mmCIF file of C-alpha atoms and ligand atoms in Angstrom:
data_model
loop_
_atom_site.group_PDB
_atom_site.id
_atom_site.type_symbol
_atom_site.label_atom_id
_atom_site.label_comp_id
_atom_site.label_asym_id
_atom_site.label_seq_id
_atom_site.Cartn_x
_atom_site.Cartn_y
_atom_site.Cartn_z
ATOM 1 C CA UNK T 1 0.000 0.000 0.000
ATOM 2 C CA UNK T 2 1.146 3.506 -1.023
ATOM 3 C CA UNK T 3 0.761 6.248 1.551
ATOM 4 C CA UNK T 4 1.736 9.583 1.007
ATOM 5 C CA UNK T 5 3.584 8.172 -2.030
ATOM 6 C CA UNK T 6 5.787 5.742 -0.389
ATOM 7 C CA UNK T 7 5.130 1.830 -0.061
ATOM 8 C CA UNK T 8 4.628 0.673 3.346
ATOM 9 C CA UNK T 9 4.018 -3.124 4.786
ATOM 10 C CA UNK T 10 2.279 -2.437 8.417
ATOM 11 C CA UNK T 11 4.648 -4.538 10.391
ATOM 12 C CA UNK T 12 8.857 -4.252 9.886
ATOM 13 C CA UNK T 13 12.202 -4.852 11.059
ATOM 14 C CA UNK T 14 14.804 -2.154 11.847
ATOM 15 C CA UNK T 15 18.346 -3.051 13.808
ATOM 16 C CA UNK T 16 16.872 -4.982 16.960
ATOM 17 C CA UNK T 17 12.991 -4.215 17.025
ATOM 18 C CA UNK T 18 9.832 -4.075 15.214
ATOM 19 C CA UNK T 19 7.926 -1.206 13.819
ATOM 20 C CA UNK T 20 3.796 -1.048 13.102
ATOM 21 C CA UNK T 21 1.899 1.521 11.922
ATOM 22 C CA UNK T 22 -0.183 2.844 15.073
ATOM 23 C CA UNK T 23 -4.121 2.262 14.303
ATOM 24 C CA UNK T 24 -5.546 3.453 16.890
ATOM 25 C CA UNK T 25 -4.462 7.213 15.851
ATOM 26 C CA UNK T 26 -5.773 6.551 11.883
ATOM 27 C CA UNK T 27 -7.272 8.247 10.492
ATOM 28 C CA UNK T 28 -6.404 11.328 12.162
ATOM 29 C CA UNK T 29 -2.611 10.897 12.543
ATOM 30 C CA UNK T 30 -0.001 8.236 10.676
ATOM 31 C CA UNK T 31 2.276 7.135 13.406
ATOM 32 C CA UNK T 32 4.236 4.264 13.905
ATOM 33 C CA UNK T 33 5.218 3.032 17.102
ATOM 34 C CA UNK T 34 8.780 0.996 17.618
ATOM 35 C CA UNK T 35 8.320 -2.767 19.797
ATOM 36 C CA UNK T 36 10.906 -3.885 21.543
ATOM 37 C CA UNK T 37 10.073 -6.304 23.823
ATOM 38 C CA UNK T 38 7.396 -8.980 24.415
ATOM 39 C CA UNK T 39 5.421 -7.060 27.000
ATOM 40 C CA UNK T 40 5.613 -4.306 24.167
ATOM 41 C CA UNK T 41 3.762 -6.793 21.332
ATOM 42 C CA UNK T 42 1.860 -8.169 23.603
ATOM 43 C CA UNK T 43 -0.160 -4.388 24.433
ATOM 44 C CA UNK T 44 0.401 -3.597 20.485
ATOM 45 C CA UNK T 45 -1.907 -6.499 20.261
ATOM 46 C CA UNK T 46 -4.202 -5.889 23.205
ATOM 47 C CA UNK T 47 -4.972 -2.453 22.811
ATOM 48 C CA UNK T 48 -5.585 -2.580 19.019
ATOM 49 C CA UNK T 49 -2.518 -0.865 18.222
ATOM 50 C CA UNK T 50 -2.171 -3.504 15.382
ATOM 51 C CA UNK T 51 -5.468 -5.513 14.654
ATOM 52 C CA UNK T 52 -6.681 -8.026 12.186
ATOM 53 C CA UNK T 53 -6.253 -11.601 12.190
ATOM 54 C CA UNK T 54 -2.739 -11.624 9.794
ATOM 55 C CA UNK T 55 -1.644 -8.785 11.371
ATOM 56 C CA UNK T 56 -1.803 -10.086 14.742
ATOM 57 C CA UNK T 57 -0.276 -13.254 13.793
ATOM 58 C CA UNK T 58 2.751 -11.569 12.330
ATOM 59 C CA UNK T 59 3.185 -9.527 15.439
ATOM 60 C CA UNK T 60 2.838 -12.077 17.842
ATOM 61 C CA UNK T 61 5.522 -14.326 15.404
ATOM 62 C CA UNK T 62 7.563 -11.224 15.902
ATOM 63 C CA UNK T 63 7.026 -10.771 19.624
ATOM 64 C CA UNK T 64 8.574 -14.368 20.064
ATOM 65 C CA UNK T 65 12.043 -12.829 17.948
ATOM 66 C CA UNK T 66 11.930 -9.944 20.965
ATOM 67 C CA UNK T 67 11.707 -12.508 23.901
ATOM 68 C CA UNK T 68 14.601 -14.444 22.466
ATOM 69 C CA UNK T 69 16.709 -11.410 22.401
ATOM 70 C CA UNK T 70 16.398 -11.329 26.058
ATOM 71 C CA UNK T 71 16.001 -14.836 26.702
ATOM 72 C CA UNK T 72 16.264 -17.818 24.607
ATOM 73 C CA UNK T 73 15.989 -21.127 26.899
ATOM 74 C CA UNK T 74 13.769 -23.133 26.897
ATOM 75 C CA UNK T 75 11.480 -21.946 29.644
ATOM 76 C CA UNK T 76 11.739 -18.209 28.093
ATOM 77 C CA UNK T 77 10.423 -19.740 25.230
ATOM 78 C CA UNK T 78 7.392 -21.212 26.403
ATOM 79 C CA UNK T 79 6.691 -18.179 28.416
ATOM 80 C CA UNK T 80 6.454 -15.676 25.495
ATOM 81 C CA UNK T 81 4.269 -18.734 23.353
ATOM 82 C CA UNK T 82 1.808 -18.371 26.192
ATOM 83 C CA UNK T 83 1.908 -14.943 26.827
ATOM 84 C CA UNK T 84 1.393 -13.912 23.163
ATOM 85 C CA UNK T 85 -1.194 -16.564 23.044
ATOM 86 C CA UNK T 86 -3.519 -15.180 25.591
ATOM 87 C CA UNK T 87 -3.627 -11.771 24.241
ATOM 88 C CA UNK T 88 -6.500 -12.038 22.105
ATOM 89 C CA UNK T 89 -8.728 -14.968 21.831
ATOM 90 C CA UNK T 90 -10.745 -14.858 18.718
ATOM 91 C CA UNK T 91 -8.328 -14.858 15.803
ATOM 92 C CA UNK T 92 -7.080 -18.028 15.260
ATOM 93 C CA UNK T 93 -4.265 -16.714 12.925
ATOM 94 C CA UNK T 94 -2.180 -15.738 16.092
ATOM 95 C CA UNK T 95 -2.570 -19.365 17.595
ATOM 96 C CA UNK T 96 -1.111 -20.381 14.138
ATOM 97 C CA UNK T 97 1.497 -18.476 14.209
ATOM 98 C CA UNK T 98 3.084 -19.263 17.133
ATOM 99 C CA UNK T 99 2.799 -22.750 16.599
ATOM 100 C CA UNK T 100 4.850 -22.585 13.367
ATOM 101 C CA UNK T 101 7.060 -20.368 15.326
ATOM 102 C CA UNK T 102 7.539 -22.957 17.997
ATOM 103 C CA UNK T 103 7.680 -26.079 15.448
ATOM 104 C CA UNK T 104 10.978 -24.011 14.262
ATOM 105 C CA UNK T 105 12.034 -23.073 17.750
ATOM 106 C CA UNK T 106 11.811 -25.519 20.256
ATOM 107 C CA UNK T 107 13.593 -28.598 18.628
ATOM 108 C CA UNK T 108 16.485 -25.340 17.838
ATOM 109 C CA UNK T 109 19.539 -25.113 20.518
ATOM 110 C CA UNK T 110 18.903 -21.636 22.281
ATOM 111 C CA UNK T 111 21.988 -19.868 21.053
ATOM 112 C CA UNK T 112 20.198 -20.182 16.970
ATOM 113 C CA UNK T 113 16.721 -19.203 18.583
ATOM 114 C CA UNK T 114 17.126 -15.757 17.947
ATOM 115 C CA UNK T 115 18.743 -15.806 14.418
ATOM 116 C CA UNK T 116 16.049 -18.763 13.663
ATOM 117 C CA UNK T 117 12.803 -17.093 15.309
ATOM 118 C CA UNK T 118 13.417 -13.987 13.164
ATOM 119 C CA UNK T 119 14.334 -15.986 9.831
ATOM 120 C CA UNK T 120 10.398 -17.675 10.648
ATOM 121 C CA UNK T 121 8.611 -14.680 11.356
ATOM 122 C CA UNK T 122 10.047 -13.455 7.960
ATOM 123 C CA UNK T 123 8.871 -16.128 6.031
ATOM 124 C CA UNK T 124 5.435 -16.274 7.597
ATOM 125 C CA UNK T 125 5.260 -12.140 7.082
ATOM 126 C CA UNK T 126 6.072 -12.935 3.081
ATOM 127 C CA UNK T 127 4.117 -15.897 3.013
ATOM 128 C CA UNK T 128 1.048 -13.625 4.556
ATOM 129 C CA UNK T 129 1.724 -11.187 1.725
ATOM 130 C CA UNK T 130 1.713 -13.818 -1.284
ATOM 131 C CA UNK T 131 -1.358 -15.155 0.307
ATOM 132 C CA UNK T 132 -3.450 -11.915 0.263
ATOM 133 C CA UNK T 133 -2.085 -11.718 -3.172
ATOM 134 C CA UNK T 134 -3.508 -15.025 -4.508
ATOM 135 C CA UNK T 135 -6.817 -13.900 -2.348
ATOM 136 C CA UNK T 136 -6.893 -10.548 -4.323
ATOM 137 C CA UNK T 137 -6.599 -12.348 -7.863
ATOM 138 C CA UNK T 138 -9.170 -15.188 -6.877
ATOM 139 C CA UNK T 139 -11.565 -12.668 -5.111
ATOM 140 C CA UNK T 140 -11.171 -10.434 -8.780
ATOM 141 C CA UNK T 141 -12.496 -12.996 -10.832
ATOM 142 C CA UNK T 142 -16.113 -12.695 -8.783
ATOM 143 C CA UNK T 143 -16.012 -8.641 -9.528
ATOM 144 C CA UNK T 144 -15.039 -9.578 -12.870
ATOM 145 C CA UNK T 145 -18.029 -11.756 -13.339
ATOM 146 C CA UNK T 146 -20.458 -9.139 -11.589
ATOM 147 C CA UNK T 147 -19.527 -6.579 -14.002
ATOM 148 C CA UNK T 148 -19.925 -8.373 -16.581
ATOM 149 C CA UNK T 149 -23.174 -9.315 -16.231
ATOM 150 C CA UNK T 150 -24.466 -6.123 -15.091
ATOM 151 C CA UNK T 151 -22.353 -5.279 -18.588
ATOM 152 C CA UNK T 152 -24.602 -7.325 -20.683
ATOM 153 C CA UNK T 153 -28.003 -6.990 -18.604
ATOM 154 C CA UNK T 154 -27.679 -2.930 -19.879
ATOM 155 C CA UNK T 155 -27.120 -2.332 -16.291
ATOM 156 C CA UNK T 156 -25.210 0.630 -15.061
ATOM 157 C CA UNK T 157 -21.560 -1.091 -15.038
ATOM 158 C CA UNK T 158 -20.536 -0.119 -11.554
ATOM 159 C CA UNK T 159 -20.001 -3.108 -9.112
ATOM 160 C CA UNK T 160 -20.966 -1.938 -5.676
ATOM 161 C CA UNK T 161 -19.461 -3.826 -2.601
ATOM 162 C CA UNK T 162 -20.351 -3.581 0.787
ATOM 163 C CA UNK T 163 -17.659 -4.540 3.163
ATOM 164 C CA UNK T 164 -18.055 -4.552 7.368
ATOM 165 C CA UNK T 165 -14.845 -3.790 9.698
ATOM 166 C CA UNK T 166 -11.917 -3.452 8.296
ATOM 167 C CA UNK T 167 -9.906 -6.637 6.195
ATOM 168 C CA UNK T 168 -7.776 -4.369 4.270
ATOM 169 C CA UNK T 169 -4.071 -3.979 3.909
ATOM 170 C CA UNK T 170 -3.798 -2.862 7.526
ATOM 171 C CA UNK T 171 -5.050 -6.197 8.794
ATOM 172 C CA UNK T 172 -2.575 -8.025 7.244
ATOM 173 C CA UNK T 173 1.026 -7.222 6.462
ATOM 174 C CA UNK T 174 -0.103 -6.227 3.004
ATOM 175 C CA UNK T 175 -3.002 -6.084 0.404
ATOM 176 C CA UNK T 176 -5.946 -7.389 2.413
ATOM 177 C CA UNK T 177 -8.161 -9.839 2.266
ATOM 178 C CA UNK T 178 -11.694 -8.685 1.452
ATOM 179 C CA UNK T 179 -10.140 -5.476 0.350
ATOM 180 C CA UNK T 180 -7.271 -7.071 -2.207
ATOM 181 C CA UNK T 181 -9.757 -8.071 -4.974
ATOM 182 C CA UNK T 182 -11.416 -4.854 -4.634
ATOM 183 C CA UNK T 183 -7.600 -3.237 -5.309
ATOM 184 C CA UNK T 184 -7.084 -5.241 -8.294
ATOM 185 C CA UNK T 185 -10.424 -4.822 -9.636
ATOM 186 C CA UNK T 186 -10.143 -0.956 -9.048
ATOM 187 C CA UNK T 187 -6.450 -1.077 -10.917
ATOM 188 C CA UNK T 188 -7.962 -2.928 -13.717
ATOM 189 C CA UNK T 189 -10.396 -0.270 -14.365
ATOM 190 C CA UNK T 190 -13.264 -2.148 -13.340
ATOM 191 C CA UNK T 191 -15.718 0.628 -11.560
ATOM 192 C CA UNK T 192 -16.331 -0.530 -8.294
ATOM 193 C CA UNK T 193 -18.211 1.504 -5.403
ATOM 194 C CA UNK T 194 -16.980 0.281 -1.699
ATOM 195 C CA UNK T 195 -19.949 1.036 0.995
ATOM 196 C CA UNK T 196 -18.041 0.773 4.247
ATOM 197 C CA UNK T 197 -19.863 -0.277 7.575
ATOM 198 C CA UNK T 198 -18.822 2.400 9.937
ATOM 199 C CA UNK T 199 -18.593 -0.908 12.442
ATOM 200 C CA UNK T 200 -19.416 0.176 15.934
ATOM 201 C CA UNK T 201 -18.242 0.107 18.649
ATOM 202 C CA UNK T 202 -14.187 0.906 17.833
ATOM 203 C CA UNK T 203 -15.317 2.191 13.909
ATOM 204 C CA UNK T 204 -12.700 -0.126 11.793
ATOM 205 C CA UNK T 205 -14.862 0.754 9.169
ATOM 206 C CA UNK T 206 -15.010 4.185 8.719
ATOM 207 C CA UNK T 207 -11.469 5.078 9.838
ATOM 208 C CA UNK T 208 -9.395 2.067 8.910
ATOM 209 C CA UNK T 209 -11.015 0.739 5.509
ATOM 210 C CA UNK T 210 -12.351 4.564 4.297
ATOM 211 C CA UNK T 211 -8.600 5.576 5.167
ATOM 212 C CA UNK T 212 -6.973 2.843 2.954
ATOM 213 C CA UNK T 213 -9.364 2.636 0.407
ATOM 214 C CA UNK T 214 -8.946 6.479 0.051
ATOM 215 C CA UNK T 215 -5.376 6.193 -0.438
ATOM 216 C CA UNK T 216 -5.694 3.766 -3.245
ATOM 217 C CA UNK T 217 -7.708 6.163 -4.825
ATOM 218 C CA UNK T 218 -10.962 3.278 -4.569
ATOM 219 C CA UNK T 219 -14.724 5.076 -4.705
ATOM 220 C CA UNK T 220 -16.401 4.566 -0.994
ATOM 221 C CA UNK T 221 -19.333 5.381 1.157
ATOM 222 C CA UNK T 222 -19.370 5.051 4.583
ATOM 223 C CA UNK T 223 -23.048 3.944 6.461
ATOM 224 C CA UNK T 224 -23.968 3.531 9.780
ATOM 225 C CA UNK T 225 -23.578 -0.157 10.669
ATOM 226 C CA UNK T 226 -27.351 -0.232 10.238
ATOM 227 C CA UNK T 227 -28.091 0.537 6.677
ATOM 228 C CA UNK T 228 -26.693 -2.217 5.222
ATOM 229 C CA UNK T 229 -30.281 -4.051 4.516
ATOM 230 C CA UNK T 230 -32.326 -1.142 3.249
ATOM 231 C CA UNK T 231 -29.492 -0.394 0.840
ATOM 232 C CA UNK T 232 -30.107 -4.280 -0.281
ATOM 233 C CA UNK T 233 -33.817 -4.360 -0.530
ATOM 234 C CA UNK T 234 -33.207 -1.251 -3.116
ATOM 235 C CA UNK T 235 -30.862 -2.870 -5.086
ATOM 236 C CA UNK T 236 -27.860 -0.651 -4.532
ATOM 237 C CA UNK T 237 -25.566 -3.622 -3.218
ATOM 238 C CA UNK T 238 -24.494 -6.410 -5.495
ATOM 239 C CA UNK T 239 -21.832 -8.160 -3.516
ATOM 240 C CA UNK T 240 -20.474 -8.367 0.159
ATOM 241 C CA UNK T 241 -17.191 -9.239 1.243
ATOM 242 C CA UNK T 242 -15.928 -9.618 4.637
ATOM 243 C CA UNK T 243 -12.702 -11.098 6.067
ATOM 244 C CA UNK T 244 -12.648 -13.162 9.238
ATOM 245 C CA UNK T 245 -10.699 -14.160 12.432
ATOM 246 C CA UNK T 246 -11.825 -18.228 12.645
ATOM 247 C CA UNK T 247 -13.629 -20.484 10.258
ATOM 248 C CA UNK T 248 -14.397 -23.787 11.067
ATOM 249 C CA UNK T 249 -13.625 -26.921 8.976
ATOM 250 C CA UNK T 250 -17.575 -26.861 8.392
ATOM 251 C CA UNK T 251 -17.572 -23.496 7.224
ATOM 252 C CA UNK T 252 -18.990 -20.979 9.959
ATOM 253 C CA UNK T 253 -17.287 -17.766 10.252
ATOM 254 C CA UNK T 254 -16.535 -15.775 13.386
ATOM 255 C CA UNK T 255 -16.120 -11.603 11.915
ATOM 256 C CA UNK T 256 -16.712 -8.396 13.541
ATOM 257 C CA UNK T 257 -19.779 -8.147 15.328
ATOM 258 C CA UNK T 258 -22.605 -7.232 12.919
ATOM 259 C CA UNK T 259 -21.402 -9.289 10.373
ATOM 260 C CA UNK T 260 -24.021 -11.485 10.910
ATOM 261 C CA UNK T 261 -26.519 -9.571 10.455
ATOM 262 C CA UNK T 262 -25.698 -8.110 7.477
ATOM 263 C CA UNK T 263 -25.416 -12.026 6.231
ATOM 264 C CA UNK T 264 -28.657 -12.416 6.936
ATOM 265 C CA UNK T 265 -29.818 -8.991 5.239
ATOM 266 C CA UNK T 266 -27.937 -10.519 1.856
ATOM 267 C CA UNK T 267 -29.378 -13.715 2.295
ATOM 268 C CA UNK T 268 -33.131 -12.157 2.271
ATOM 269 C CA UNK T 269 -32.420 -9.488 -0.988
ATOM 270 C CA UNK T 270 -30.248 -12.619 -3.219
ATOM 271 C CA UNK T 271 -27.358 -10.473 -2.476
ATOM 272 C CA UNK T 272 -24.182 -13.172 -2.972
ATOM 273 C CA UNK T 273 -22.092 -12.681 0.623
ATOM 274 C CA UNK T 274 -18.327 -13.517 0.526
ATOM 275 C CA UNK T 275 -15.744 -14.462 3.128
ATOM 276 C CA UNK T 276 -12.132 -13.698 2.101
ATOM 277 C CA UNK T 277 -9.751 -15.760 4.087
ATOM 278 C CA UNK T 278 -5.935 -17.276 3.998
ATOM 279 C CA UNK T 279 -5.877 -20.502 4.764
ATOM 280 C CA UNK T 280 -4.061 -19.706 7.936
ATOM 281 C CA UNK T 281 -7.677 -18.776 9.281
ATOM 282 C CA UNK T 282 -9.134 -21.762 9.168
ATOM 283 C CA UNK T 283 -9.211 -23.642 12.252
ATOM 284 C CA UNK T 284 -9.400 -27.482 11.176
ATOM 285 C CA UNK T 285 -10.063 -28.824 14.977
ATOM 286 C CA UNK T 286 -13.532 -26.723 15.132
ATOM 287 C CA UNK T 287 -16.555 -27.821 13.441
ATOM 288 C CA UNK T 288 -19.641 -25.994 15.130
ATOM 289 C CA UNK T 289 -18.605 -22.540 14.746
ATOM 290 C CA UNK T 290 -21.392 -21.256 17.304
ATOM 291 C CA UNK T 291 -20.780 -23.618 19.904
ATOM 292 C CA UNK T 292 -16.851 -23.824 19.546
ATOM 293 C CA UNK T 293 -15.655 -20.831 18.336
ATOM 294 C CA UNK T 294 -14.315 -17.925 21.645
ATOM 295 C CA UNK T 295 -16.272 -14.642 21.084
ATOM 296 C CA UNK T 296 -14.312 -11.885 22.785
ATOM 297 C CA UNK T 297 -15.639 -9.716 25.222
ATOM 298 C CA UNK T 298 -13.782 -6.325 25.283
ATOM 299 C CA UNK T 299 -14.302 -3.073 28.007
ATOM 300 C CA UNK T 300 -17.674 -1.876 27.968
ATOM 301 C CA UNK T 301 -15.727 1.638 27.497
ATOM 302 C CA UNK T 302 -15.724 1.034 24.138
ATOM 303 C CA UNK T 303 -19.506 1.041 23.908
ATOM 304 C CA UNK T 304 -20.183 4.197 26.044
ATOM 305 C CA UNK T 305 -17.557 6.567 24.262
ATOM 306 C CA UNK T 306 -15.757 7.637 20.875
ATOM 307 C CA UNK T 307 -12.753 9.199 20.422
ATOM 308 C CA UNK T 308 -12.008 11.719 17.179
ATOM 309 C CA UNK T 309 -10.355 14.266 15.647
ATOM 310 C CA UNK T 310 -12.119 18.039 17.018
ATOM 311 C CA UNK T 311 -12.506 20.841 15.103
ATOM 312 C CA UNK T 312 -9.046 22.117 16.036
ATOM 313 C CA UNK T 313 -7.005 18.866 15.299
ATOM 314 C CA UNK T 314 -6.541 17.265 18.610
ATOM 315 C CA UNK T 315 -8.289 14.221 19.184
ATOM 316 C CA UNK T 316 -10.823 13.760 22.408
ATOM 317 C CA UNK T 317 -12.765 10.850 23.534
ATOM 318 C CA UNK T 318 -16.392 11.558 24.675
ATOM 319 C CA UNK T 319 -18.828 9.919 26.516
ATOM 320 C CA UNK T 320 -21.579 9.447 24.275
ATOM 321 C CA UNK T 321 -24.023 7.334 26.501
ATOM 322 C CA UNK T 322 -26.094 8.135 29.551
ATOM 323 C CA UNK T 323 -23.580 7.958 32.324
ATOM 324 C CA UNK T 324 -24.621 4.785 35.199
ATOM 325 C CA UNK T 325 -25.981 2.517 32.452
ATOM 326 C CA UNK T 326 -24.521 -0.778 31.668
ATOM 327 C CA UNK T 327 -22.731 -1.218 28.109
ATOM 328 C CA UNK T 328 -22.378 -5.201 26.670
ATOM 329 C CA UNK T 329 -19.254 -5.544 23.932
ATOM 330 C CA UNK T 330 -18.943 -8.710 22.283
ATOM 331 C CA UNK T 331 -16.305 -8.185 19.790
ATOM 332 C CA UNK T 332 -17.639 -11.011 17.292
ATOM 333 C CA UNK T 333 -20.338 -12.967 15.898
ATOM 334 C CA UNK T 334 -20.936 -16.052 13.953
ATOM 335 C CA UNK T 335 -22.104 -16.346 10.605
ATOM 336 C CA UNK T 336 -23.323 -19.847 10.248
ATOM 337 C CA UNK T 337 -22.415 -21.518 6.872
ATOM 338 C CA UNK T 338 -25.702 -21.667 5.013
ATOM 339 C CA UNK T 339 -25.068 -17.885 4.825
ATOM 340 C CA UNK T 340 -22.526 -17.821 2.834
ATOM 341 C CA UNK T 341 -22.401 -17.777 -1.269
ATOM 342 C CA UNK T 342 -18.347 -19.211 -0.715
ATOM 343 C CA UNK T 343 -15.065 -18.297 0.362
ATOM 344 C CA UNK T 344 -12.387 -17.146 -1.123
ATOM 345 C CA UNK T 345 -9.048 -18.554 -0.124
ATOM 346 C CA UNK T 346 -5.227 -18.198 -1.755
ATOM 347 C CA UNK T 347 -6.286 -21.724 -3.331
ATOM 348 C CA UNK T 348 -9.509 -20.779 -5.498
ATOM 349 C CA UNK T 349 -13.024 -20.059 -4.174
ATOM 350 C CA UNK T 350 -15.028 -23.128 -2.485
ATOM 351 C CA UNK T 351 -18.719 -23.139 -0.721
ATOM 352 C CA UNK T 352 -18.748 -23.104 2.858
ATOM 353 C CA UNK T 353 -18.497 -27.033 3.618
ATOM 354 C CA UNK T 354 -15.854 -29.578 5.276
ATOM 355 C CA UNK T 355 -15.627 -31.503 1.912
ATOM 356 C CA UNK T 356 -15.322 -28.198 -0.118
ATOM 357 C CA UNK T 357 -12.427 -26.712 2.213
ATOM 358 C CA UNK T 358 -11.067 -29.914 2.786
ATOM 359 C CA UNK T 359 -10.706 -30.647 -0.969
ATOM 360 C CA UNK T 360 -8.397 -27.343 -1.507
ATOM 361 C CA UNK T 361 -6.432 -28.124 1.527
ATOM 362 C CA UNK T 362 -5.990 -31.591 1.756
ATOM 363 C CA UNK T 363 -2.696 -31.598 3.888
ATOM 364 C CA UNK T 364 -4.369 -29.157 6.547
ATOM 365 C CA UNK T 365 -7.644 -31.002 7.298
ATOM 366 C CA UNK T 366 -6.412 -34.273 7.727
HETATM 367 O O1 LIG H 401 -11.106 -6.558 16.447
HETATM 368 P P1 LIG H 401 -10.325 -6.478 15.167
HETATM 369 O O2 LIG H 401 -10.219 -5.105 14.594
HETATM 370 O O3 LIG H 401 -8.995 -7.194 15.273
HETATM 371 O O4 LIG H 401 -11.206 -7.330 14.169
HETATM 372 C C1 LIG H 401 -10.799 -7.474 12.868
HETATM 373 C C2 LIG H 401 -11.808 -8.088 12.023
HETATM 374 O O5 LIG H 401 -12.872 -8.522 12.405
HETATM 375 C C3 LIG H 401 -11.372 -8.284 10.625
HETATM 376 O O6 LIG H 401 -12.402 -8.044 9.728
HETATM 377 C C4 LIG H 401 -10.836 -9.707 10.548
HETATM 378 O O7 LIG H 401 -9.791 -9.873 11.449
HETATM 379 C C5 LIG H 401 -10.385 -10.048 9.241
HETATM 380 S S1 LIG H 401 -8.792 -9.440 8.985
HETATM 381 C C6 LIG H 401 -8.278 -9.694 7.421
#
């Protein structure tokens, strides 16, 4: 992703530590912020300062390099596994991670762990990057085929999209998931129109996928979380795609909360509803999505205020409920499989089944 002209990944590698781009001051300000130790990526993580399900695989694979720095036996080890693993519970892309950083790590003598745990998180940042690639082209061939068709039916040509939270390039290390195919449809000169859920209660809508999609130059519309359906029963959506921090081997999809909702809005106006996902989010030992899948619960602050840029440039958080009542913040939801038209994976695009999933990833789901 260009920003201000230059290309950026979100997560790097300068002398000794890490560097992310800090989201919880975009829109309004583009800072990074420098990690240097594990407690250090394990708040980056916590407090949103990088989010997404890549993204907080990648940091957490980096997190383990900064503990061996300081410490590389074998107890130091398993400390910063566990630490990084409780940080966030939803995502299954961070449990992943540090198990193929400790598959490399533990059988390693401690004086190569640090030279081998940063050679791993590496390769899985590149690998996360060629994967949101091969996501992008798959995904393009459904805008393709929209436009088309809306081509031929004498239709006005422009593909609309509605996406919810934000699966762009700065919730992975680069590209996106839902948002790649949108990129590469948009540089192909296929007219797409991106309505953004605003997605309450932290917004990764409207200031994380508005900001990116902005810089790419990519038409967009931001709605309140709740206009989603009445845009579909008027015809003004003709795809959704949403990214997603655990599928099950049967299909169901844990997202952003809201997301299932606005499944069930498509599914009631015949508007096809995508999940974009690397195979990395797949969680092969879960097969009841609804049952099995961790929903986090965050702060109930997040519910009673907003934070934002004033008139003046400085940005304030306000309490924007009445104060004494109780706030409820589930973080997720479930979209159950018979919701959704397919998925789109690095491998080619599959219905929302064991046998379908299982047949692009053989190795994985045994
Ligand atoms: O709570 P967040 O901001 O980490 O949640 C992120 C999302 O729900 C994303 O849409 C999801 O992780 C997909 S990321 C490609």
């Amino acid at each position: 992703m260009r920003i201000h002209g230059r290309h950026y990944r979100t997560i790097w590698t300068q002398d000794n530590h890490v560097t992310v781009i800090d989201q919880t001051r975009l829109p309004h300000a583009f800072t990074t912020c420098d990690l240097s130790t594990l407690d250090e990526a394990c708040h980056a993580i916590q407090s949103m300062i990088v989010r997404g399900a890549p993204l907080i695989g990648i940091t957490a694979a980096y997190g383990v390099w900064l503990a061996m720095q300081v410490a590389s036996d074998d107890q130091a080890l398993e400390e910063a596994l566990t630490r990084l693993g409780k940080t966030r519970p939803t995502a299954v892309n961070l449990h992943w991670a540090l198990e193929q950083m400790a598959k490399v790590l533990r059988p390693a003598p401690s004086s190569e762990r640090v030279a081998r745990a940063k050679m791993e998180a590496d390769r899985l940042a590149d690998e996360d990057v060629a994967c949101c690639h091969a996501i992008g082209i798959e995904g393009l061939s459904v805008i393709r085929a929209l436009h088309q068709q809306k081509l031929k039916a004498g239709q006005n040509q422009c593909v609309n999209i509605l996406t919810h939270c934000n699966a762009g390039w700065l919730a992975t290390v680069d590209w996106g998931t839902a948002l790649a195919p949108i990129y590469l449809a948009h540089d192909e000169g296929i007219t797409v129109h991106v309505y953004v859920d605003e997605t309450r209660p932290r917004n990764q809508g409207a200031s994380l996928s508005a900001y990116e999609l902005h810089a790419h130059g990519v038409p967009h519309t931001i709605l309140v979380d709740n206009a989603g359906g009445h845009l579909m029963q008027h015809k003004q959506i003709d795809m959704c795609i949403v990214g997603a921090d655990r599928v099950t081997s049967c299909g169901d999809a844990a997202n952003k909360i809201g997301t299932y909702l606005k499944a069930l809005a498509a599914k009631d106006n015949d508007v096809p509803f995508y999940f974009a996902v690397p195979s990395s989010t797949i969680d092969w030992t879960l097969s009841d999505g609804l049952r099995d899948i961790p929903i986090e619960e965050r702060h109930p602050d997040e519910v009673t205020h907003m934070a934002g840029a004033t008139e003046n440039g400085t940005i304030a958080r306000i309490q924007i409920s009445s104060p004494g009542s109780a706030a409820l913040n589930p973080a997720f939801d479930v979209t159950p499989a018979r919701l959704i038209t397919a998925i789109i994976t690095e491998r080619g695009i599959v219905s929302a089944n064991r046998a379908a999933l299982a047949s692009l990833f053989p190795e994985l789901a045994s």
